[in-house]
Short mmCIF file of C-alpha atoms in Angstrom, two decimals:
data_model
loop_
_atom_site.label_atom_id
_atom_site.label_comp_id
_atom_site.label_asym_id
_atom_site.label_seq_id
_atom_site.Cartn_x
_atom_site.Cartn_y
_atom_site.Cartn_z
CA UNK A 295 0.00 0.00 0.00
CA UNK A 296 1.12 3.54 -0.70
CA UNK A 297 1.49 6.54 0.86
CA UNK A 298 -1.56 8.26 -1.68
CA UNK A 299 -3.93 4.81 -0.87
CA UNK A 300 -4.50 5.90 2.27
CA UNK A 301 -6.81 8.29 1.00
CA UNK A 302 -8.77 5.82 -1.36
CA UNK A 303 -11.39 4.56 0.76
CA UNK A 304 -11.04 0.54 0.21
CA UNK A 305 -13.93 -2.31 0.32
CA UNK A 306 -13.69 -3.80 4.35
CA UNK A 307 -12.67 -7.52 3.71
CA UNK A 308 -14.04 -8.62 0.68
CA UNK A 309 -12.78 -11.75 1.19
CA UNK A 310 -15.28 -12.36 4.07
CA UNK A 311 -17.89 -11.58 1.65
CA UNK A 312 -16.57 -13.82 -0.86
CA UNK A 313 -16.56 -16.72 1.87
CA UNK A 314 -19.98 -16.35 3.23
CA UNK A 315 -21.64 -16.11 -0.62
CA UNK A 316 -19.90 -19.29 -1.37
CA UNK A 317 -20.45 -21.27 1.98
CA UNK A 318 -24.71 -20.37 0.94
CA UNK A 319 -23.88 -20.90 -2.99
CA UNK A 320 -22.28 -24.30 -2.25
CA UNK A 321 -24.96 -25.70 -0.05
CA UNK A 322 -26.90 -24.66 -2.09
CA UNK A 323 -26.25 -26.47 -5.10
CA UNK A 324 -25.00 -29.80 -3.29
CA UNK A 325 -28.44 -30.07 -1.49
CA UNK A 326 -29.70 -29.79 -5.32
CA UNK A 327 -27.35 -32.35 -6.82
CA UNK A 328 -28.45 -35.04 -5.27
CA UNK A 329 -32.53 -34.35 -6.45
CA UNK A 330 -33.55 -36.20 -9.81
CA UNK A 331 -33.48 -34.11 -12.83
CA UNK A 332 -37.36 -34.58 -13.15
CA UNK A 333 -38.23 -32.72 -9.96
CA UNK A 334 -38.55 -29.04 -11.42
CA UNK A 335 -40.75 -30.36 -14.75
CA UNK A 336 -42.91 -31.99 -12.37
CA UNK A 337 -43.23 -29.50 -9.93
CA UNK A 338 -44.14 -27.51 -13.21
CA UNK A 339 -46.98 -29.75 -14.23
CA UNK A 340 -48.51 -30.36 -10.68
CA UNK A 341 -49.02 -26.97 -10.39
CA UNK A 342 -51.28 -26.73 -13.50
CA UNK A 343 -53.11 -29.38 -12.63
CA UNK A 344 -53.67 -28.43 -9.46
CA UNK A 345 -54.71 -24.96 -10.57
CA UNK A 346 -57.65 -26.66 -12.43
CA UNK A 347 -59.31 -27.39 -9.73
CA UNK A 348 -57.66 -24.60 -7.00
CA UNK A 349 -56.03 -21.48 -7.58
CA UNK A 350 -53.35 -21.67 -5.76
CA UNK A 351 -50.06 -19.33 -5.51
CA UNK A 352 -46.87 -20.86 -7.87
CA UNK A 353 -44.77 -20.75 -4.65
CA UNK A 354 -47.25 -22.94 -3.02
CA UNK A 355 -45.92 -26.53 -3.82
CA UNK A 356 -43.17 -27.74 -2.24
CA UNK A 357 -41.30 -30.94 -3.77
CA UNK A 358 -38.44 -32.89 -1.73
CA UNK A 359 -36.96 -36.19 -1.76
CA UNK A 360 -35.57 -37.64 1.07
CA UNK A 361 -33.82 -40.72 2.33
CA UNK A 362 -35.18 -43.15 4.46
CA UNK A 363 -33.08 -46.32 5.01
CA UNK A 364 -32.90 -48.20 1.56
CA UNK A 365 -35.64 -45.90 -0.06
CA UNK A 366 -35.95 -42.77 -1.41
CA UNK A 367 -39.85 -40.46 -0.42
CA UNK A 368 -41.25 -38.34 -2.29
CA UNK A 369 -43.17 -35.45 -0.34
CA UNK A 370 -45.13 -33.34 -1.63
CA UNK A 371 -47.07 -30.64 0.62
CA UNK A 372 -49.81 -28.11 -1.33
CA UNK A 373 -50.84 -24.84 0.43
CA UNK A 374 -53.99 -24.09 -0.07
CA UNK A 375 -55.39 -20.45 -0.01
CA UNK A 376 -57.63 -19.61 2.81
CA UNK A 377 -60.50 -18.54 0.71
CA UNK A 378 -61.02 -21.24 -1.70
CA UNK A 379 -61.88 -18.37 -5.15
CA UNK A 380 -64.16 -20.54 -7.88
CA UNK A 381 -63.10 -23.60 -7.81
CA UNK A 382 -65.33 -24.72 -11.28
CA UNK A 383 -66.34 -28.14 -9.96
CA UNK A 384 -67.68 -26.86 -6.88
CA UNK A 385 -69.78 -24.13 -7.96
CA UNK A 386 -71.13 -25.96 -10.36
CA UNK A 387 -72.71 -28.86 -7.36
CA UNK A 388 -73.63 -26.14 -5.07
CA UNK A 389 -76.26 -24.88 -8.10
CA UNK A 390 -78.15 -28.35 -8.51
CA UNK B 190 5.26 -45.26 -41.47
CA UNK B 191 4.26 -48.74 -39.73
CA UNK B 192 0.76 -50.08 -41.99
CA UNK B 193 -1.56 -48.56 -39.94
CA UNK B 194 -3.54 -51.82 -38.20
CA UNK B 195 -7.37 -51.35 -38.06
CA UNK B 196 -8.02 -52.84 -34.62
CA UNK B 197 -5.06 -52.26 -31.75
CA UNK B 198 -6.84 -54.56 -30.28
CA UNK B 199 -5.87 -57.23 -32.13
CA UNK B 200 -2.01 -56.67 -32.46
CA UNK B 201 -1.51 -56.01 -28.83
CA UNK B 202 -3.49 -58.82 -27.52
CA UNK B 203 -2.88 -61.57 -29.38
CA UNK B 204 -4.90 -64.59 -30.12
CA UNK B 205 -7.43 -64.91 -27.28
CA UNK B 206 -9.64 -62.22 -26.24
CA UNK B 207 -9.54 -62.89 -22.80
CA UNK B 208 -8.48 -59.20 -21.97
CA UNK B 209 -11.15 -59.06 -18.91
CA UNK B 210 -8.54 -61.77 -17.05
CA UNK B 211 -5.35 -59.80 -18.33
CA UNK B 212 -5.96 -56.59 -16.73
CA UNK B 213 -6.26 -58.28 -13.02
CA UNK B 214 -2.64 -59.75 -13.28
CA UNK B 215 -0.94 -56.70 -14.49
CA UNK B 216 0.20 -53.82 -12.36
CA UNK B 217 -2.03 -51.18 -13.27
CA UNK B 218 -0.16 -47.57 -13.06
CA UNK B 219 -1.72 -45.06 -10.83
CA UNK B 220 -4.40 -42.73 -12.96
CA UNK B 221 -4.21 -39.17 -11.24
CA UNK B 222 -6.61 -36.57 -12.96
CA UNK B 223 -5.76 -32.75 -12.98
CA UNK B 224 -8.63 -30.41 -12.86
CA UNK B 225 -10.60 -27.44 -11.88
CA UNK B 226 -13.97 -26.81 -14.01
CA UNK B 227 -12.89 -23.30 -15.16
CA UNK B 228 -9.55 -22.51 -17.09
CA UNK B 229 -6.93 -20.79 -16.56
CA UNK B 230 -6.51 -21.64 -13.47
CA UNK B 231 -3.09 -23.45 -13.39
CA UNK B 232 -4.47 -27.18 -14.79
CA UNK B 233 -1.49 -27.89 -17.89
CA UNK B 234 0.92 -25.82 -15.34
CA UNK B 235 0.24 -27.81 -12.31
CA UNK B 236 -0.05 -31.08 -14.60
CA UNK B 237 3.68 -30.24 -15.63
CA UNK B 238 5.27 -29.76 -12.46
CA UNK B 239 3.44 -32.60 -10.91
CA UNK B 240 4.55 -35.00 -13.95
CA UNK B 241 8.04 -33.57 -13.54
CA UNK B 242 8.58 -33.82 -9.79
CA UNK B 243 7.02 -37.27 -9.59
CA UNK B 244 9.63 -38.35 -12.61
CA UNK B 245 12.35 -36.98 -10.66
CA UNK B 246 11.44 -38.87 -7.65
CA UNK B 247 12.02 -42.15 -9.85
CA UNK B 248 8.47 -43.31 -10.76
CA UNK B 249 8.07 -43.12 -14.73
CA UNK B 250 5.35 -41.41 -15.86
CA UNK B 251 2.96 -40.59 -18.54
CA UNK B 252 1.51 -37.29 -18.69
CA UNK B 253 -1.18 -37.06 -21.21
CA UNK B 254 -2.90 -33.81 -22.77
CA UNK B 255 -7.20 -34.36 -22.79
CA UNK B 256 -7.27 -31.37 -24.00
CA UNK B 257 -8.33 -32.28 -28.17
CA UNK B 258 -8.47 -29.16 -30.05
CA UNK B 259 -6.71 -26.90 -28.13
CA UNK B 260 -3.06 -28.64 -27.06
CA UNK B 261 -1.08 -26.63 -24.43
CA UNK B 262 0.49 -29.50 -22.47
CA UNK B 263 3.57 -29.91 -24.91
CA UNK B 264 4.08 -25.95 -25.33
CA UNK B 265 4.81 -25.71 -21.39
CA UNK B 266 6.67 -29.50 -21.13
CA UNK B 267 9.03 -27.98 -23.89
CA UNK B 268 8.37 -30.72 -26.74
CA UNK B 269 6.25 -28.91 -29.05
CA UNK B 270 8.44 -29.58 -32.15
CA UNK B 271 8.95 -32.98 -31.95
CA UNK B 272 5.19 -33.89 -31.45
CA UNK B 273 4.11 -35.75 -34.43
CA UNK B 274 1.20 -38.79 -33.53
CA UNK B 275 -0.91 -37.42 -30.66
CA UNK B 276 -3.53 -39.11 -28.18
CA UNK B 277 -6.50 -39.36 -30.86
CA UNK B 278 -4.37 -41.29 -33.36
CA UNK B 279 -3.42 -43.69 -31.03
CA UNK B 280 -6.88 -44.39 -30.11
CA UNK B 281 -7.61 -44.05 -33.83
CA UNK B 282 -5.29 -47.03 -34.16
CA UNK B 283 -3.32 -45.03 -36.35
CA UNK B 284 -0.18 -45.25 -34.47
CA UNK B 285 1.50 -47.15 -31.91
CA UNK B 286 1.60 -45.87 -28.04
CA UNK B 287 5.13 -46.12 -28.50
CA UNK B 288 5.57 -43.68 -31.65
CA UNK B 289 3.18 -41.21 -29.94
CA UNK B 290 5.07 -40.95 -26.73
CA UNK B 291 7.11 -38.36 -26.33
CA UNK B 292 10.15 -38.81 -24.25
CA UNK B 293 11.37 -35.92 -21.92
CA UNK B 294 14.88 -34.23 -22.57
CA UNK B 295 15.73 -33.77 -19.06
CA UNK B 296 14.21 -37.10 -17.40
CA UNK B 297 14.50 -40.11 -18.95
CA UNK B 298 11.28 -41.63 -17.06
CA UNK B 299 8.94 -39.15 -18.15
CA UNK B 300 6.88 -39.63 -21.41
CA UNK B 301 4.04 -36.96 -22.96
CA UNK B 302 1.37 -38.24 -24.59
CA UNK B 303 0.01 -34.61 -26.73
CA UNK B 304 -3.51 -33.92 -27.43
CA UNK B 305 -4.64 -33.76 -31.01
CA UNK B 306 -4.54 -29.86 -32.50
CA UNK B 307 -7.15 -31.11 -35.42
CA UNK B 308 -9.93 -32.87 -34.14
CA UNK B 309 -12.40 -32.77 -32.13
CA UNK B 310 -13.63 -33.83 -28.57
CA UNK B 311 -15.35 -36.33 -30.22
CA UNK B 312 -12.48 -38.43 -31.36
CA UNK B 313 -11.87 -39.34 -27.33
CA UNK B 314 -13.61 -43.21 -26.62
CA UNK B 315 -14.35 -44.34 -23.16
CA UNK B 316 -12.92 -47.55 -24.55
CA UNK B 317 -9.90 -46.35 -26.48
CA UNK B 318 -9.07 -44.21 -23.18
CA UNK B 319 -9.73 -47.04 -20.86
CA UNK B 320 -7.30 -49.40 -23.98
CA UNK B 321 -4.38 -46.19 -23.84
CA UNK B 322 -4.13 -46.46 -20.03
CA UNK B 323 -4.35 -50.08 -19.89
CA UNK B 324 -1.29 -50.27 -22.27
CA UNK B 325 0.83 -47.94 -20.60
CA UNK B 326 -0.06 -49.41 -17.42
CA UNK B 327 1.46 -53.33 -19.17
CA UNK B 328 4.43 -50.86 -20.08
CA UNK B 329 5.25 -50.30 -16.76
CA UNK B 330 4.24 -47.30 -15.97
CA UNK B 331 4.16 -46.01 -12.73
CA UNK B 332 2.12 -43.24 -12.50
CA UNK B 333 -0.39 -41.17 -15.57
CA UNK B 334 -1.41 -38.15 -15.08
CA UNK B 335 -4.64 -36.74 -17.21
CA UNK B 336 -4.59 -33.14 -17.69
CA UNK B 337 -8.52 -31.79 -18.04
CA UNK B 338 -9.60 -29.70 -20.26
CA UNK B 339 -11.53 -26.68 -18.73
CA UNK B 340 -15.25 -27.51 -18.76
CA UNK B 341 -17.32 -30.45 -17.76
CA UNK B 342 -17.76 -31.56 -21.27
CA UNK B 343 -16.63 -34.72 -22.77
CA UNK B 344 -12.78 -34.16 -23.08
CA UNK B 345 -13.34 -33.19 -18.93
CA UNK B 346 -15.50 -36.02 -17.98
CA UNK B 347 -13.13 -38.86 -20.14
CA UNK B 348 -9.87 -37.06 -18.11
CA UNK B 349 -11.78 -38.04 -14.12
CA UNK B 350 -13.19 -41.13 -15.37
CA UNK B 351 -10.46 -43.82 -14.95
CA UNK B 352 -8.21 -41.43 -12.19
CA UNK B 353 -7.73 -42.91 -8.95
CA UNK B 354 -6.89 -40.17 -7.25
CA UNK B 355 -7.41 -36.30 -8.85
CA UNK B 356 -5.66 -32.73 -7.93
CA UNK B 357 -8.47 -30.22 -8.00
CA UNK B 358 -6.65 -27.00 -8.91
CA UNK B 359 -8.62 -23.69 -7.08
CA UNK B 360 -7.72 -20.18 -7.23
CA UNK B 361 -9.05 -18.14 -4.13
CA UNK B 362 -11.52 -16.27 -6.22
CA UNK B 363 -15.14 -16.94 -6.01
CA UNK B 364 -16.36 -18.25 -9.24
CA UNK B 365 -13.44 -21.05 -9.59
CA UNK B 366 -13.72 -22.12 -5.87
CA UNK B 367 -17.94 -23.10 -6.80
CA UNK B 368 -16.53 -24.37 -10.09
CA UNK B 369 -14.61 -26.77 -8.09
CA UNK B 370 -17.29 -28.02 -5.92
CA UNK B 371 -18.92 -28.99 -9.12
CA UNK B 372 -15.93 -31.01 -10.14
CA UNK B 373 -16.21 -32.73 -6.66
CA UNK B 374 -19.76 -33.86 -7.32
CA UNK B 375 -19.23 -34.88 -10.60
CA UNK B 376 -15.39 -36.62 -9.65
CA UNK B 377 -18.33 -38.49 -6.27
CA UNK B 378 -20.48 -39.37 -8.94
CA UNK B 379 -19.19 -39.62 -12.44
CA UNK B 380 -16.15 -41.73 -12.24
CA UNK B 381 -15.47 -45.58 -12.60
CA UNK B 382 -14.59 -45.75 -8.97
CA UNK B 383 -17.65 -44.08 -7.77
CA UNK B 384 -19.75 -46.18 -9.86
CA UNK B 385 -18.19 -49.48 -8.30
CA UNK B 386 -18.67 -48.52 -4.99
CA UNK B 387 -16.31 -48.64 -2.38
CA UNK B 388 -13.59 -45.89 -1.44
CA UNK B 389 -14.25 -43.94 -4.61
CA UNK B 390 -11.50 -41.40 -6.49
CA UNK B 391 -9.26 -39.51 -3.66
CA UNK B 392 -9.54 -36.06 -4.51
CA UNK B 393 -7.17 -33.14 -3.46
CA UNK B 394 -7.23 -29.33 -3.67
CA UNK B 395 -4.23 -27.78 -4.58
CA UNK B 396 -4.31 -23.91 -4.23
CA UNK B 397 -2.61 -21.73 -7.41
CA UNK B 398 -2.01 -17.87 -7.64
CA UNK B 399 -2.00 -17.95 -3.82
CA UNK B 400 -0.95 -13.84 -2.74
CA UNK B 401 -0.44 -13.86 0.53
CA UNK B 402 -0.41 -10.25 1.36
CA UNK B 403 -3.77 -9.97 -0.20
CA UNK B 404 -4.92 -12.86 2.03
CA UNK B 405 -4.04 -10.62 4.88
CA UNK B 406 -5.23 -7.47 3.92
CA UNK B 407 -8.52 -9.03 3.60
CA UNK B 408 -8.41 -8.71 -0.14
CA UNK B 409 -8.28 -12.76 -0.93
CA UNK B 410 -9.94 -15.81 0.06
CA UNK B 411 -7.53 -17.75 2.48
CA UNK B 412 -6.20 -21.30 2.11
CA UNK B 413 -8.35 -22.24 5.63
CA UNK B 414 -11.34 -20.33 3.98
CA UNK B 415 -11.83 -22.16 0.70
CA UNK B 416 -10.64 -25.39 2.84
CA UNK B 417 -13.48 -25.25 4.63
CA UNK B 418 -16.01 -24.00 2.20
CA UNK B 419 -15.07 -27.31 -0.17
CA UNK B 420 -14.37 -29.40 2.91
CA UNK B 421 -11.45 -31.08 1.49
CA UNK B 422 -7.49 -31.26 2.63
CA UNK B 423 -4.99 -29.21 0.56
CA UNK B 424 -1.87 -30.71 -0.92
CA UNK B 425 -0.24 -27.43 -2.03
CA UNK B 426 -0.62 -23.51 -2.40
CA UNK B 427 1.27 -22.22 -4.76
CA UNK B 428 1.84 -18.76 -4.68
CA UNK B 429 1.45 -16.23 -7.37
CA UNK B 430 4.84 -15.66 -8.99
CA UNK B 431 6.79 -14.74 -11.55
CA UNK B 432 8.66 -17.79 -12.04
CA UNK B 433 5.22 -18.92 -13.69
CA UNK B 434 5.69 -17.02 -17.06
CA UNK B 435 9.37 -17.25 -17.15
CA UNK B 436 8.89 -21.23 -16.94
CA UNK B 437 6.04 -21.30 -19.43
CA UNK B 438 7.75 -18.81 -21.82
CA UNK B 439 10.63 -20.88 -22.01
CA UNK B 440 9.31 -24.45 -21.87
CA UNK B 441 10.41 -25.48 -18.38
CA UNK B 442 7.96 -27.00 -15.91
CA UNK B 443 8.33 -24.35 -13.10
CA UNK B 444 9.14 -27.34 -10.55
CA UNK B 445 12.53 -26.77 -12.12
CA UNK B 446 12.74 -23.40 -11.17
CA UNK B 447 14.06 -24.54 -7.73
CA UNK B 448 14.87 -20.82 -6.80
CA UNK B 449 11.22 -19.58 -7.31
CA UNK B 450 8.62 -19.81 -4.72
CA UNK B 451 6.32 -21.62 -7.27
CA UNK B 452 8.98 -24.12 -7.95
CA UNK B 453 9.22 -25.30 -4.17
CA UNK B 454 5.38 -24.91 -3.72
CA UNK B 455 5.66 -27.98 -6.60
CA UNK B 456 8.41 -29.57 -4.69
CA UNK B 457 6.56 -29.83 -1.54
CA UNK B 458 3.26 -31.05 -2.98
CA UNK B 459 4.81 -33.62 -4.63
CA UNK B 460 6.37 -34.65 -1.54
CA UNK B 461 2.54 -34.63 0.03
CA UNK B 462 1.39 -36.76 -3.15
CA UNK B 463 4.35 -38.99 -2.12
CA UNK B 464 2.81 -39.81 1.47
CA UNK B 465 5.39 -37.08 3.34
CA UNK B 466 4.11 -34.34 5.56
CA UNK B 467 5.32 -30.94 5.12
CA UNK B 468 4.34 -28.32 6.69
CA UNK B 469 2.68 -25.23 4.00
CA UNK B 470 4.94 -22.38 2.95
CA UNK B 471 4.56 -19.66 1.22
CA UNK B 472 1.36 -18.67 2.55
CA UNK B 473 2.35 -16.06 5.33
CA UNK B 474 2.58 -12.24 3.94
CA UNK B 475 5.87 -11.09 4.13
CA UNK B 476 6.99 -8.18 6.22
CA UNK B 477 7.24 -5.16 4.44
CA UNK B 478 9.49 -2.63 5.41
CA UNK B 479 9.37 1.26 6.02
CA UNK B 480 10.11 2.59 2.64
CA UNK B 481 8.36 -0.41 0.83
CA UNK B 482 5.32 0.32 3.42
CA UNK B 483 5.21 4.02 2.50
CA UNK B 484 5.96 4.10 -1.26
CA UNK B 485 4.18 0.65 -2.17
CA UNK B 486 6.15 -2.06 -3.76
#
């Protein structure tokens, strides 16, 4: 450093920075390497389906596969939104 | 020019194919892959000096360029002019092993195999790979070393998939330290030993352009840091010097350079890849003087 840096003002420990985003980043990504390929296409096509019947937010399906012993789950959980807004089917039974 | 025989197969193994039975009996050479995902990070340098040093220690050794299209290997080894079969001919069965091996000037154990300059990645087999390092292996070969290609194409994935053990080569910087975590899934995943189960490949980080003084002015990722982030053991930093260029510019593996920092750096993780411990140099910031302190430097 030289005598005229001193009066740069620098970036505080960058390097810090650079170590957290990549601790998250790498996490990250290994949690994701070990999902199946198919998971985000079929996240994709549950949701439409779903939304046939429920209007539910894109955020609300949650996909994971976890390990238990020798074999592998599937969960799914759907959030449903509190005020159910015309479903088809159901409007449709309530008339007759 | 030898006839050129259509199957290698066939002239190396002689009558019977029982070639599943031949490769248990014969000492197979040690496969060690040198990589990184992104380039420029030090991969055909590191491959070099690790070839070099390991030669020098008395283990013959093959050090073979993956990557086809864009050969490097043989301009930093020093051999570019007398490269004339490469890897893809040989497992084009266009050549022998033998006339495509290039023997070192300065160690008489150490052989380079050159990529091809024409083709493409395409011209790389699994099998003609898996026949190359089988045949060097009957030659008695010690020790091949695979340097990558950047990338996690096919020239990449055919370099990790036979290595027993593979140098990951990281630079403190953020986008080849995630890079390399990708290699390490792929090197867990995509490798003959991973498939067969057991132990798997045994990977190592080995730390290039290392500045120290950066590292301490908070500037650069430090060799604990990026230890930690890809949870593996280091077998060398090498620090960022000049001795780099100079070697490359005149065709001298830096291990060579025994007076440069980069040279020892080698040295020493060669000596790790041996089985020795050494303790890491080169990684505390130098004191800087008064003058250099106030006037940079």
């Amino acid at each position: 450093m030289g005598l005229f840096d001193l009066f740069r003002t620098r970036p505080k420990n960058t390097a810090a920075l650079a170590t957290e985003r990549l601790r998250i980043i790498v996490l990250q990504e290994r949690a994701a390497s070990g999902r199946p390929d198919y998971l985000p296409m079929l996240r994709r096509e549950l949701l439409e389906v779903i939304r046939k019947y429920v209007n539910v937010d894109p955020d609300a399906i949650d996909i994971h596969v976890t390990r238990e012993g020798e074999g592998e789950v599937l969960e799914l959980s759907v959030a449903l939104p509190e005020k159910p807004s015309a479903p088809p089917a159901a409007v449709a039974s309530d008339e007759a | 020019m030898n006839d050129p025989k259509p199957s290698i197969d066939e002239a190396s193994d002689g009558p019977t194919p029982a070639s599943s039975s031949a490769t248990e009996d014969t000492p197979l050479a040690e496969v060690i892959v040198v990589t990184s995902g992104k380039g420029g990070v030090g991969k055909t340098t590191t491959s070099a000096s690790l070839a070099m040093g390991l030669a020098k220690r008395g283990k013959k050794v093959a050090v073979i360029d993956f990557d086809v299209g864009l050969r490097n290997l043989d301009l930093i080894m020093g051999c570019e002019r007398r490269v004339v079969y490469d890897f893809v001919n040989v497992i084009q069965g266009e050549c022998t092993l033998k006339q495509a091996l290039i023997k070192d000037k300065r160690i008489d154990t150490l052989f380079v195999l050159a990529a091809s300059q024409t083709r493409d990645k395409d011209a790389l087999t699994k099998e003609g790979v898996e026949r190359v390092l089988k045949e060097l292996g009957d030659d008695g070969f010690d020790i091949i070393i695979c340097d990558s290609p950047a990338g996690i194409e096919k020239g990449a994935a055919l370099a990790m998939y036979f290595a027993d053990r593979a140098v990951v080569v990281v630079n403190p910087e953020v986008s080849s330290v995630r890079d390399s975590d990708r290699i390490l899934g792929l090197l867990s995943s995509k490798t003959r030993r991973a498939e067969q189960g057991g132990a798997g490949v045994e990977q190592h980080l080995l730390l290039t352009r290392y500045n120290p003084e950066r590292v301490a002015a908070g500037d650069m990722m430090g060799v604990n840091d990026v230890k930690e982030i890809l949870g593996l053991e280091v077998v060398g930093v090498v620090p960022e010097s000049e001795g780099v260029l100079t070697a490359s510019n005149s065709g001298v593996p830096v291990i060579l350079d025994e007076a440069s920092a980069a040279g020892q750096a080698y040295a020493d993780a060669v000596a790790r890849l041996c089985g020795e411990t050494l303790p890491m140099r080169f990684t505390e910031a130098q004191k800087k003087g008064f003058f250099s302190r106030m006037f940079g430097g």
